[in-house]
Amino acid sequence: MAASGNPSESEPEVRTAVGVLRGRREAGLAVFRGVSFAEPPVGDLRFAAPQPVRGWDGVRPAVDYGPPPPQSAVLAVSVPLDTAGSDWLTVNVWTPEPDPAFELPVMVWIPGGGYAMGNSGLPQYDAGHLAATGTVVVTLNYRLGIEGFAQIEGAPANRGLLDQVAALEWVRDNICVFGGDPERVTVFGQSAGAGSVAALLAMPRAAGLFRRAIAQSVPGTFFSPELAADLTAAFAAELGVAPTVSGLSAVAPDLLPAAGDAVFAKMGRWRKRWGRITHRPIPYAPVVDGDVLPTTPWPALAQGAARDVELLVGHTRDEHRLFSLIDGVLGQVTHEQTETALHVLAGPDGARRYREAFPTADDEELYELVNADWLFRIPSVRLADAQIAGGGRAHVYELTWTAPGMGGALGACHGLDVPLVFGNLGSGQTAMLIGDPPSPAAVELSARIRGSWTSFSAHGDPGWPAYDAGQRLTQIFDTPSTVIAYPEEVSRLLWKGFAFPALPLLAR
């Protein structure tokens, strides 16, 4: 495979394994958008594993993002430019030069969004700044919600994860014509994207498709098949159909997310059946089905499943404050709400253990701590613990820089790392967090983080020592940044005996 013919300077062309694509030049980069990596998963392919994209004759334009997959409207934080069409399974590529001779490192981004939302065409995921460092960057879409993650009778589990594997296979087979080195692929993601990265590390189907992995704020939620099937029954009941491929296929794809949103809105009704996921409503997660995903990531890594993959993993300090803002409780958490969170998330003696461990913390601080620990902080650091236990290498970080937006009320909240990694600091919702225009400190911190990510992608070295069970050295991203022992050690020890197993169905 090689660059095609004599494309114009402003309209670069590449010949992939299945056809010729024409992109465009933007700020010195060649950019190709909306490139199909699998057939549209509709019609006879609905709820099926992704199928290879068919070839085409002539030159196909690749200048517009593909349509986002059907998704939740719970947060409705952005309106995609174009939602028409069913070609949801697409990638976008930014490259300094689409020439096989360049052999540049490759970074593949998996967007987050609770496995319910996600769109690689959002402005915050424009990869121009990352690619300008001499890296080929790929962003992708995958099936979400019921389409991608519901446990459906007659369908393979974890279709969203299978989509990600298909995208990585496309990268393996085609990235060289974009100037990338298929032997130096780093997969990276945040939130549900980081949970996906963790799952990929444990999946036999993904073995050998990437050399390095970056997981930003790993959620600890993975479902047992029984819990996932019970959730699917609730989705189907909202629609008045059977929880099967034939039943759900009778519902148009764009109508399915509303059923998930309806269940999301009343998950508290099922607390005795579904447990912890009803406290911070989480209707979707990867399913430990024993086939696509044999086990949760932590035991898989501890047993050496990813010892040949270098890992960079971390979290923000104040992971939960963004959700408290969304829930309308930021700054006004009650004692009762704190006690409930401590009991539901940390167990029957959770309140006692947290209050003894943090004797000066008030109710709001404890509420934020236990939510952040259970959701993201402890699952993230435990992934590093598991990786080194299995003979692999890991680097750990924590972002502690306080976002100046809203007077600093959100602190170093969930998602703050995304604009800092991509360098898109001054537009849309990012501006609300970081300020418009961004401060010199924000620009400097973004450049530092971006440099660490791209250095790790290229060489396996983000610029600070590897993590180990003795010193637990951790990069603290702040102004200034520093390297210290893991700073959330009290929380880590509180959760020391917790294995983050696949969440069970508690009652039938």
Short mmCIF file of C-alpha atoms in Angstrom, two decimals, residues 30-458:
data_model
loop_
_atom_site.label_atom_id
_atom_site.label_comp_id
_atom_site.label_asym_id
_atom_site.label_seq_id
_atom_site.Cartn_x
_atom_site.Cartn_y
_atom_site.Cartn_z
CA ALA A 30 -3.22 15.73 6.30
CA VAL A 31 -6.65 14.97 7.78
CA PHE A 32 -9.01 12.19 6.75
CA ARG A 33 -12.45 12.10 8.42
CA GLY A 34 -15.35 9.70 8.42
CA VAL A 35 -13.43 6.67 7.16
CA SER A 36 -15.48 3.47 7.50
CA PHE A 37 -13.67 0.65 9.29
CA ALA A 38 -16.67 -1.72 9.26
CA GLU A 39 -20.00 -2.04 7.51
CA PRO A 40 -22.93 -0.07 8.99
CA PRO A 41 -24.39 -2.30 11.77
CA VAL A 42 -28.00 -2.08 10.61
CA GLY A 43 -30.43 -4.32 8.79
CA ASP A 44 -29.15 -7.89 8.79
CA LEU A 45 -26.05 -6.71 10.69
CA ARG A 46 -28.01 -5.18 13.58
CA PHE A 47 -26.65 -6.36 16.94
CA ALA A 48 -24.02 -8.46 15.12
CA ALA A 49 -20.26 -8.39 15.45
CA PRO A 50 -18.72 -5.76 13.16
CA GLN A 51 -18.15 -6.89 9.59
CA PRO A 52 -15.25 -5.79 7.35
CA VAL A 53 -15.99 -2.79 5.18
CA ARG A 54 -16.44 -3.51 1.49
CA GLY A 55 -14.09 -2.02 -1.08
CA TRP A 56 -14.95 0.69 -3.57
CA ASP A 57 -13.83 1.95 -6.95
CA GLY A 58 -12.62 5.47 -7.60
CA VAL A 59 -11.76 8.02 -4.94
CA ARG A 60 -13.89 8.42 -1.84
CA PRO A 61 -13.88 11.85 -0.12
CA ALA A 62 -12.90 11.75 3.57
CA VAL A 63 -13.47 15.33 4.69
CA ASP A 64 -16.52 15.12 6.98
CA TYR A 65 -17.01 13.26 10.24
CA GLY A 66 -19.24 10.22 10.07
CA PRO A 67 -22.60 10.29 11.87
CA PRO A 68 -22.39 9.54 15.59
CA PRO A 69 -23.98 6.31 16.82
CA PRO A 70 -27.41 6.59 18.48
CA GLN A 71 -26.88 7.72 22.03
CA SER A 72 -28.32 8.95 25.29
CA ALA A 73 -29.78 12.41 25.58
CA VAL A 74 -29.43 12.51 29.38
CA LEU A 75 -26.70 15.14 29.30
CA ALA A 76 -27.33 16.48 25.77
CA VAL A 77 -24.19 18.56 26.12
CA SER A 78 -23.58 19.01 22.43
CA VAL A 79 -25.38 18.81 19.14
CA PRO A 80 -23.49 16.90 16.44
CA LEU A 81 -23.25 18.64 13.11
CA ASP A 82 -24.84 15.73 11.27
CA THR A 83 -26.66 12.77 12.77
CA ALA A 84 -28.07 11.42 9.51
CA GLY A 85 -27.01 8.02 8.27
CA SER A 86 -26.13 4.67 9.77
CA ASP A 87 -22.40 4.57 8.97
CA TRP A 88 -21.55 4.89 12.65
CA LEU A 89 -18.35 2.84 12.59
CA THR A 90 -15.79 5.33 11.33
CA VAL A 91 -12.34 6.62 12.17
CA ASN A 92 -10.65 9.97 11.65
CA VAL A 93 -6.92 10.33 10.99
CA TRP A 94 -4.54 13.27 11.49
CA THR A 95 -1.02 12.78 10.14
CA PRO A 96 2.02 14.99 9.55
CA GLU A 97 2.61 13.20 6.24
CA PRO A 98 0.69 10.33 4.58
CA ASP A 99 3.80 8.53 3.44
CA PRO A 100 4.74 4.94 4.42
CA ALA A 101 8.39 5.97 4.72
CA PHE A 102 7.70 8.09 7.83
CA GLU A 103 6.81 5.23 10.25
CA LEU A 104 5.52 7.60 12.95
CA PRO A 105 4.09 6.53 16.30
CA VAL A 106 0.30 6.10 16.31
CA MET A 107 -2.23 7.07 18.98
CA VAL A 108 -5.79 5.71 18.81
CA TRP A 109 -8.39 7.60 20.89
CA ILE A 110 -11.51 5.95 22.35
CA PRO A 111 -14.01 8.59 23.51
CA GLY A 112 -15.77 8.29 26.85
CA GLY A 113 -19.35 8.97 27.86
CA GLY A 114 -20.55 6.23 30.20
CA TYR A 115 -20.81 3.73 27.34
CA ALA A 116 -24.00 5.66 26.53
CA MET A 117 -22.65 8.76 24.80
CA GLY A 118 -19.64 9.42 22.62
CA ASN A 119 -18.80 11.11 19.35
CA SER A 120 -15.33 11.41 17.87
CA GLY A 121 -16.50 14.40 15.83
CA LEU A 122 -16.76 16.72 18.84
CA PRO A 123 -14.45 19.77 18.77
CA GLN A 124 -12.63 18.74 21.94
CA TYR A 125 -11.31 15.65 20.13
CA ASP A 126 -9.74 17.52 17.23
CA ALA A 127 -6.27 15.99 17.18
CA GLY A 128 -4.39 18.72 15.35
CA HIS A 129 -2.24 19.69 18.34
CA LEU A 130 -1.34 16.09 19.14
CA ALA A 131 -0.50 15.21 15.53
CA ALA A 132 1.64 18.33 15.18
CA THR A 133 4.12 16.72 17.58
CA GLY A 134 4.99 14.13 14.93
CA THR A 135 2.33 11.56 15.76
CA VAL A 136 -0.39 9.94 13.68
CA VAL A 137 -3.65 10.23 15.67
CA VAL A 138 -6.78 8.19 15.05
CA THR A 139 -10.14 8.83 16.74
CA LEU A 140 -13.03 6.41 16.44
CA ASN A 141 -16.74 5.83 16.97
CA TYR A 142 -18.21 2.64 18.41
CA ARG A 143 -21.71 1.42 19.21
CA LEU A 144 -23.12 2.71 22.48
CA GLY A 145 -25.94 1.99 24.89
CA ILE A 146 -28.29 -0.84 23.97
CA GLU A 147 -26.80 -1.16 20.49
CA GLY A 148 -23.28 -1.64 21.84
CA PHE A 149 -23.42 -2.99 25.38
CA ALA A 150 -26.80 -4.49 26.29
CA GLN A 151 -26.76 -8.25 26.92
CA ILE A 152 -29.20 -9.43 24.25
CA GLU A 153 -30.31 -13.00 23.66
CA GLY A 154 -29.04 -14.07 20.24
CA ALA A 155 -26.34 -11.39 19.95
CA PRO A 156 -22.64 -11.37 20.83
CA ALA A 157 -21.82 -9.54 24.04
CA ASN A 158 -19.80 -6.33 24.15
CA ARG A 159 -20.45 -5.25 20.57
CA GLY A 160 -19.00 -1.84 21.38
CA LEU A 161 -15.73 -3.45 22.41
CA LEU A 162 -15.75 -5.61 19.29
CA ASP A 163 -16.14 -2.40 17.27
CA GLN A 164 -13.01 -1.04 18.95
CA VAL A 165 -11.11 -4.22 18.09
CA ALA A 166 -12.27 -3.86 14.47
CA ALA A 167 -11.01 -0.27 14.43
CA LEU A 168 -7.64 -1.39 15.80
CA GLU A 169 -7.48 -4.10 13.12
CA TRP A 170 -8.15 -1.39 10.52
CA VAL A 171 -5.26 0.59 12.01
CA ARG A 172 -2.99 -2.46 11.83
CA ASP A 173 -3.86 -3.06 8.18
CA ASN A 174 -3.91 0.53 6.91
CA ILE A 175 -2.06 3.01 9.11
CA CYS A 176 1.22 2.67 7.24
CA VAL A 177 -0.18 4.56 4.21
CA PHE A 178 -0.99 7.44 6.57
CA GLY A 179 2.65 7.55 7.71
CA GLY A 180 2.10 5.49 10.86
CA ASP A 181 4.03 2.54 12.25
CA PRO A 182 1.67 -0.38 12.99
CA GLU A 183 4.24 -1.70 15.46
CA ARG A 184 4.02 1.46 17.59
CA VAL A 185 0.32 1.84 18.32
CA THR A 186 -0.87 3.34 21.59
CA VAL A 187 -4.54 3.09 22.50
CA PHE A 188 -5.77 5.83 24.83
CA GLY A 189 -9.10 6.85 26.31
CA GLN A 190 -10.81 8.62 29.19
CA SER A 191 -13.68 7.53 31.48
CA ALA A 192 -15.66 4.88 29.53
CA GLY A 193 -12.87 5.16 26.97
CA ALA A 194 -10.41 4.23 29.72
CA GLY A 195 -12.68 1.40 30.82
CA SER A 196 -12.59 0.23 27.22
CA VAL A 197 -8.79 0.41 27.22
CA ALA A 198 -8.73 -1.67 30.42
CA ALA A 199 -11.07 -4.20 28.83
CA LEU A 200 -8.96 -4.39 25.67
CA LEU A 201 -5.93 -5.20 27.82
CA ALA A 202 -7.83 -8.25 29.10
CA MET A 203 -9.33 -9.37 25.76
CA PRO A 204 -7.67 -12.15 23.75
CA ARG A 205 -9.18 -10.66 20.57
CA ALA A 206 -7.21 -7.45 21.12
CA ALA A 207 -3.85 -9.10 21.82
CA GLY A 208 -1.07 -7.76 19.61
CA LEU A 209 -3.08 -4.83 18.24
CA PHE A 210 -1.34 -2.18 20.36
CA ARG A 211 2.00 -1.84 22.10
CA ARG A 212 1.11 0.77 24.71
CA ALA A 213 -2.01 1.93 26.52
CA ILE A 214 -3.05 5.12 28.30
CA ALA A 215 -6.08 4.92 30.60
CA GLN A 216 -7.38 8.21 32.00
CA SER A 217 -9.85 7.76 34.89
CA VAL A 218 -10.73 4.06 34.66
CA PRO A 219 -14.28 3.25 35.85
CA GLY A 220 -14.51 0.15 38.04
CA THR A 221 -17.88 -0.96 36.68
CA PHE A 222 -18.07 -4.25 34.81
CA PHE A 223 -21.29 -6.27 34.71
CA SER A 224 -22.00 -9.95 35.20
CA PRO A 225 -24.13 -11.48 32.41
CA GLU A 226 -27.03 -11.90 34.85
CA LEU A 227 -27.03 -8.22 35.85
CA ALA A 228 -26.64 -7.07 32.25
CA ALA A 229 -29.50 -9.32 31.10
CA ASP A 230 -31.75 -7.96 33.86
CA LEU A 231 -31.01 -4.42 32.71
CA THR A 232 -31.82 -5.41 29.13
CA ALA A 233 -35.15 -6.81 30.29
CA ALA A 234 -35.92 -3.41 31.82
CA PHE A 235 -34.97 -1.61 28.59
CA ALA A 236 -37.16 -3.97 26.55
CA ALA A 237 -40.07 -3.55 28.96
CA GLU A 238 -39.99 0.20 28.33
CA LEU A 239 -40.45 -0.58 24.64
CA GLY A 240 -42.96 -3.38 25.03
CA VAL A 241 -40.75 -5.89 23.18
CA ALA A 242 -38.85 -9.04 24.04
CA PRO A 243 -35.19 -8.60 25.18
CA THR A 244 -33.98 -10.50 22.12
CA VAL A 245 -32.43 -9.62 18.79
CA SER A 246 -35.76 -10.03 17.00
CA GLY A 247 -37.63 -8.02 19.62
CA LEU A 248 -35.20 -5.09 19.82
CA SER A 249 -34.56 -5.10 16.06
CA ALA A 250 -38.19 -4.10 15.60
CA VAL A 251 -37.32 -0.76 17.22
CA ALA A 252 -35.55 1.85 15.07
CA PRO A 253 -31.98 2.53 16.25
CA ASP A 254 -32.67 6.18 16.97
CA LEU A 255 -35.51 5.22 19.33
CA LEU A 256 -33.55 2.81 21.52
CA PRO A 257 -31.61 5.36 23.59
CA ALA A 258 -34.85 6.78 25.01
CA ALA A 259 -35.60 3.42 26.62
CA GLY A 260 -32.20 3.41 28.26
CA ASP A 261 -32.72 6.98 29.44
CA ALA A 262 -36.09 6.04 30.96
CA VAL A 263 -34.48 3.24 32.97
CA PHE A 264 -31.60 5.56 33.94
CA ALA A 265 -34.09 8.05 35.39
CA LYS A 266 -35.61 5.52 37.79
CA MET A 267 -32.75 3.14 38.57
CA GLY A 268 -33.26 3.70 42.29
CA ARG A 269 -36.32 1.44 42.08
CA TRP A 270 -34.02 -1.51 41.47
CA ARG A 271 -31.50 -0.87 44.26
CA LYS A 272 -32.12 -4.25 45.92
CA ARG A 273 -31.58 -6.01 42.58
CA TRP A 274 -28.81 -3.95 40.98
CA GLY A 275 -26.95 -2.53 43.97
CA ARG A 276 -24.19 0.05 43.60
CA ILE A 277 -24.96 1.04 39.99
CA THR A 278 -28.27 2.55 41.10
CA HIS A 279 -26.51 5.07 43.37
CA ARG A 280 -24.59 6.73 40.53
CA PRO A 281 -26.94 5.57 37.74
CA ILE A 282 -24.87 3.36 35.42
CA PRO A 283 -27.05 1.37 33.01
CA TYR A 284 -24.23 0.25 30.68
CA ALA A 285 -20.79 -1.30 31.12
CA PRO A 286 -18.69 -4.06 29.55
CA VAL A 287 -20.04 -7.52 30.36
CA VAL A 288 -17.76 -10.25 31.69
CA ASP A 289 -19.31 -12.84 29.38
CA GLY A 290 -16.45 -15.36 29.49
CA ASP A 291 -15.85 -15.10 25.75
CA VAL A 292 -15.31 -11.60 24.41
CA LEU A 293 -14.27 -10.48 27.90
CA PRO A 294 -13.12 -13.50 29.95
CA THR A 295 -12.69 -11.61 33.22
CA THR A 296 -12.44 -8.12 34.66
CA PRO A 297 -9.18 -6.31 33.84
CA TRP A 298 -7.58 -6.42 37.31
CA PRO A 299 -7.15 -10.19 37.70
CA ALA A 300 -6.33 -10.51 33.99
CA LEU A 301 -3.45 -8.04 34.30
CA ALA A 302 -2.29 -9.54 37.59
CA GLN A 303 -2.03 -12.87 35.77
CA GLY A 304 0.14 -11.30 33.07
CA ALA A 305 -2.42 -10.81 30.27
CA ALA A 306 -0.85 -7.49 29.27
CA ARG A 307 2.73 -7.80 30.54
CA ASP A 308 4.02 -6.96 27.05
CA VAL A 309 1.96 -3.74 26.87
CA GLU A 310 3.36 -0.65 28.57
CA LEU A 311 0.70 1.15 30.62
CA LEU A 312 0.19 4.78 31.61
CA VAL A 313 -2.77 5.20 33.96
CA GLY A 314 -4.10 7.84 36.30
CA HIS A 315 -6.99 9.99 37.44
CA THR A 316 -7.95 13.47 38.56
CA ARG A 317 -8.01 14.42 42.23
CA ASP A 318 -11.65 15.56 42.39
CA GLU A 319 -13.25 13.03 40.05
CA HIS A 320 -16.80 13.33 41.35
CA ARG A 321 -17.35 17.08 41.62
CA LEU A 322 -18.55 17.33 38.02
CA PHE A 323 -21.25 14.74 38.74
CA SER A 324 -22.25 16.55 41.93
CA LEU A 325 -22.71 19.67 39.81
CA ILE A 326 -24.82 17.75 37.28
CA ASP A 327 -26.87 16.23 40.12
CA GLY A 328 -27.43 19.65 41.70
CA VAL A 329 -25.81 18.74 45.03
CA LEU A 330 -22.44 20.49 44.70
CA GLY A 331 -21.94 22.51 47.88
CA GLN A 332 -25.14 21.22 49.51
CA VAL A 333 -24.63 17.52 50.24
CA THR A 334 -26.62 16.42 53.28
CA HIS A 335 -25.53 14.11 56.09
CA GLU A 336 -28.11 11.56 54.94
CA GLN A 337 -26.77 11.61 51.37
CA THR A 338 -23.25 11.08 52.67
CA GLU A 339 -24.26 8.18 54.89
CA THR A 340 -26.11 6.54 52.00
CA ALA A 341 -23.14 6.90 49.66
CA LEU A 342 -20.73 5.51 52.25
CA HIS A 343 -22.98 2.54 52.97
CA VAL A 344 -23.91 1.69 49.37
CA LEU A 345 -20.45 2.13 47.85
CA ALA A 346 -18.05 1.23 50.67
CA GLY A 347 -20.13 -1.44 52.38
CA PRO A 348 -22.00 -1.81 55.70
CA ASP A 349 -19.09 -0.38 57.72
CA GLY A 350 -18.12 2.17 55.05
CA ALA A 351 -19.20 5.17 57.10
CA ARG A 352 -17.12 4.10 60.08
CA ARG A 353 -14.01 3.31 58.02
CA TYR A 354 -14.10 6.56 56.03
CA ARG A 355 -14.79 8.73 59.06
CA GLU A 356 -11.93 7.12 60.96
CA ALA A 357 -9.58 7.43 57.98
CA PHE A 358 -10.49 11.08 57.31
CA PRO A 359 -11.30 12.44 60.80
CA THR A 360 -11.33 16.11 59.75
CA ALA A 361 -13.46 15.66 56.63
CA ASP A 362 -17.00 17.02 56.63
CA ASP A 363 -19.97 15.31 55.01
CA GLU A 364 -19.44 16.88 51.61
CA GLU A 365 -15.76 15.94 51.52
CA LEU A 366 -16.57 12.35 52.48
CA TYR A 367 -19.33 12.19 49.86
CA GLU A 368 -16.93 13.35 47.16
CA LEU A 369 -14.17 11.03 48.37
CA VAL A 370 -16.15 7.79 48.44
CA ASN A 371 -17.78 8.48 45.08
CA ALA A 372 -14.47 9.39 43.46
CA ASP A 373 -12.70 6.40 45.00
CA TRP A 374 -15.28 3.84 43.94
CA LEU A 375 -15.91 5.27 40.49
CA PHE A 376 -12.44 6.13 39.19
CA ARG A 377 -9.53 6.72 41.56
CA ILE A 378 -9.08 3.28 43.08
CA PRO A 379 -9.90 1.32 39.90
CA SER A 380 -7.21 3.37 38.13
CA VAL A 381 -4.39 2.88 40.61
CA ARG A 382 -5.35 -0.75 41.12
CA LEU A 383 -4.91 -1.26 37.37
CA ALA A 384 -1.29 -0.16 37.79
CA ASP A 385 -0.91 -2.47 40.81
CA ALA A 386 -2.26 -5.37 38.76
CA GLN A 387 -0.03 -4.60 35.80
CA ILE A 388 3.18 -4.67 37.81
CA ALA A 389 2.01 -7.75 39.72
CA GLY A 390 1.69 -9.50 36.37
CA GLY A 391 5.22 -8.63 35.33
CA GLY A 392 4.37 -5.56 33.26
CA ARG A 393 5.40 -1.92 33.39
CA ALA A 394 3.23 1.00 34.47
CA HIS A 395 3.46 4.74 35.00
CA VAL A 396 0.94 6.53 37.24
CA TYR A 397 -0.23 10.15 37.38
CA GLU A 398 -2.76 12.32 39.18
CA LEU A 399 -4.07 15.64 37.87
CA THR A 400 -4.44 18.06 40.79
CA TRP A 401 -4.54 21.40 38.92
CA THR A 402 -7.70 23.29 39.87
CA ALA A 403 -9.79 24.35 36.89
CA PRO A 404 -10.29 28.11 37.22
CA GLY A 405 -13.83 28.08 35.80
CA MET A 406 -16.74 28.63 38.20
CA GLY A 407 -14.34 30.16 40.68
CA GLY A 408 -12.47 26.87 41.02
CA ALA A 409 -15.49 25.07 42.50
CA LEU A 410 -14.95 21.95 40.38
CA GLY A 411 -11.31 21.55 41.38
CA ALA A 412 -9.46 18.93 39.34
CA CYS A 413 -12.68 17.36 38.15
CA HIS A 414 -13.51 14.42 35.92
CA GLY A 415 -12.82 15.23 32.28
CA LEU A 416 -10.44 18.12 32.94
CA ASP A 417 -7.60 16.05 31.51
CA VAL A 418 -9.21 15.74 28.06
CA PRO A 419 -8.74 19.35 26.86
CA LEU A 420 -5.29 19.39 28.44
CA VAL A 421 -4.26 16.29 26.49
CA PHE A 422 -5.70 17.46 23.18
CA GLY A 423 -4.73 21.12 23.66
CA ASN A 424 -8.16 22.43 22.70
CA LEU A 425 -8.46 24.89 25.56
CA GLY A 426 -10.49 27.83 24.33
CA SER A 427 -13.73 26.65 22.77
CA GLY A 428 -17.11 25.27 23.82
CA GLN A 429 -17.55 23.74 27.25
CA THR A 430 -13.80 23.55 27.69
CA ALA A 431 -13.72 27.33 27.98
CA MET A 432 -16.18 27.13 30.88
CA LEU A 433 -13.73 24.91 32.76
CA ILE A 434 -10.41 26.44 31.82
CA GLY A 435 -11.33 30.04 31.05
CA ASP A 436 -11.41 32.04 27.84
CA PRO A 437 -8.76 32.93 27.00
CA PRO A 438 -6.84 30.14 28.76
CA SER A 439 -4.16 31.32 31.16
CA PRO A 440 -0.45 30.88 30.40
CA ALA A 441 -0.39 28.29 33.21
CA ALA A 442 -3.11 26.26 31.47
CA VAL A 443 -1.29 26.43 28.16
CA GLU A 444 1.98 25.36 29.78
CA LEU A 445 0.34 22.47 31.67
CA SER A 446 -1.41 21.30 28.51
CA ALA A 447 1.88 21.28 26.61
CA ARG A 448 3.54 19.31 29.42
CA ILE A 449 0.80 16.66 29.51
CA ARG A 450 0.62 16.43 25.73
CA GLY A 451 4.39 16.02 25.61
CA SER A 452 4.24 13.21 28.17
CA TRP A 453 1.52 11.37 26.24
CA THR A 454 3.29 11.63 22.89
CA SER A 455 6.69 10.72 24.39
CA PHE A 456 5.15 7.67 25.99
CA SER A 457 3.53 6.77 22.67
CA ALA A 458 6.81 7.11 20.80
#
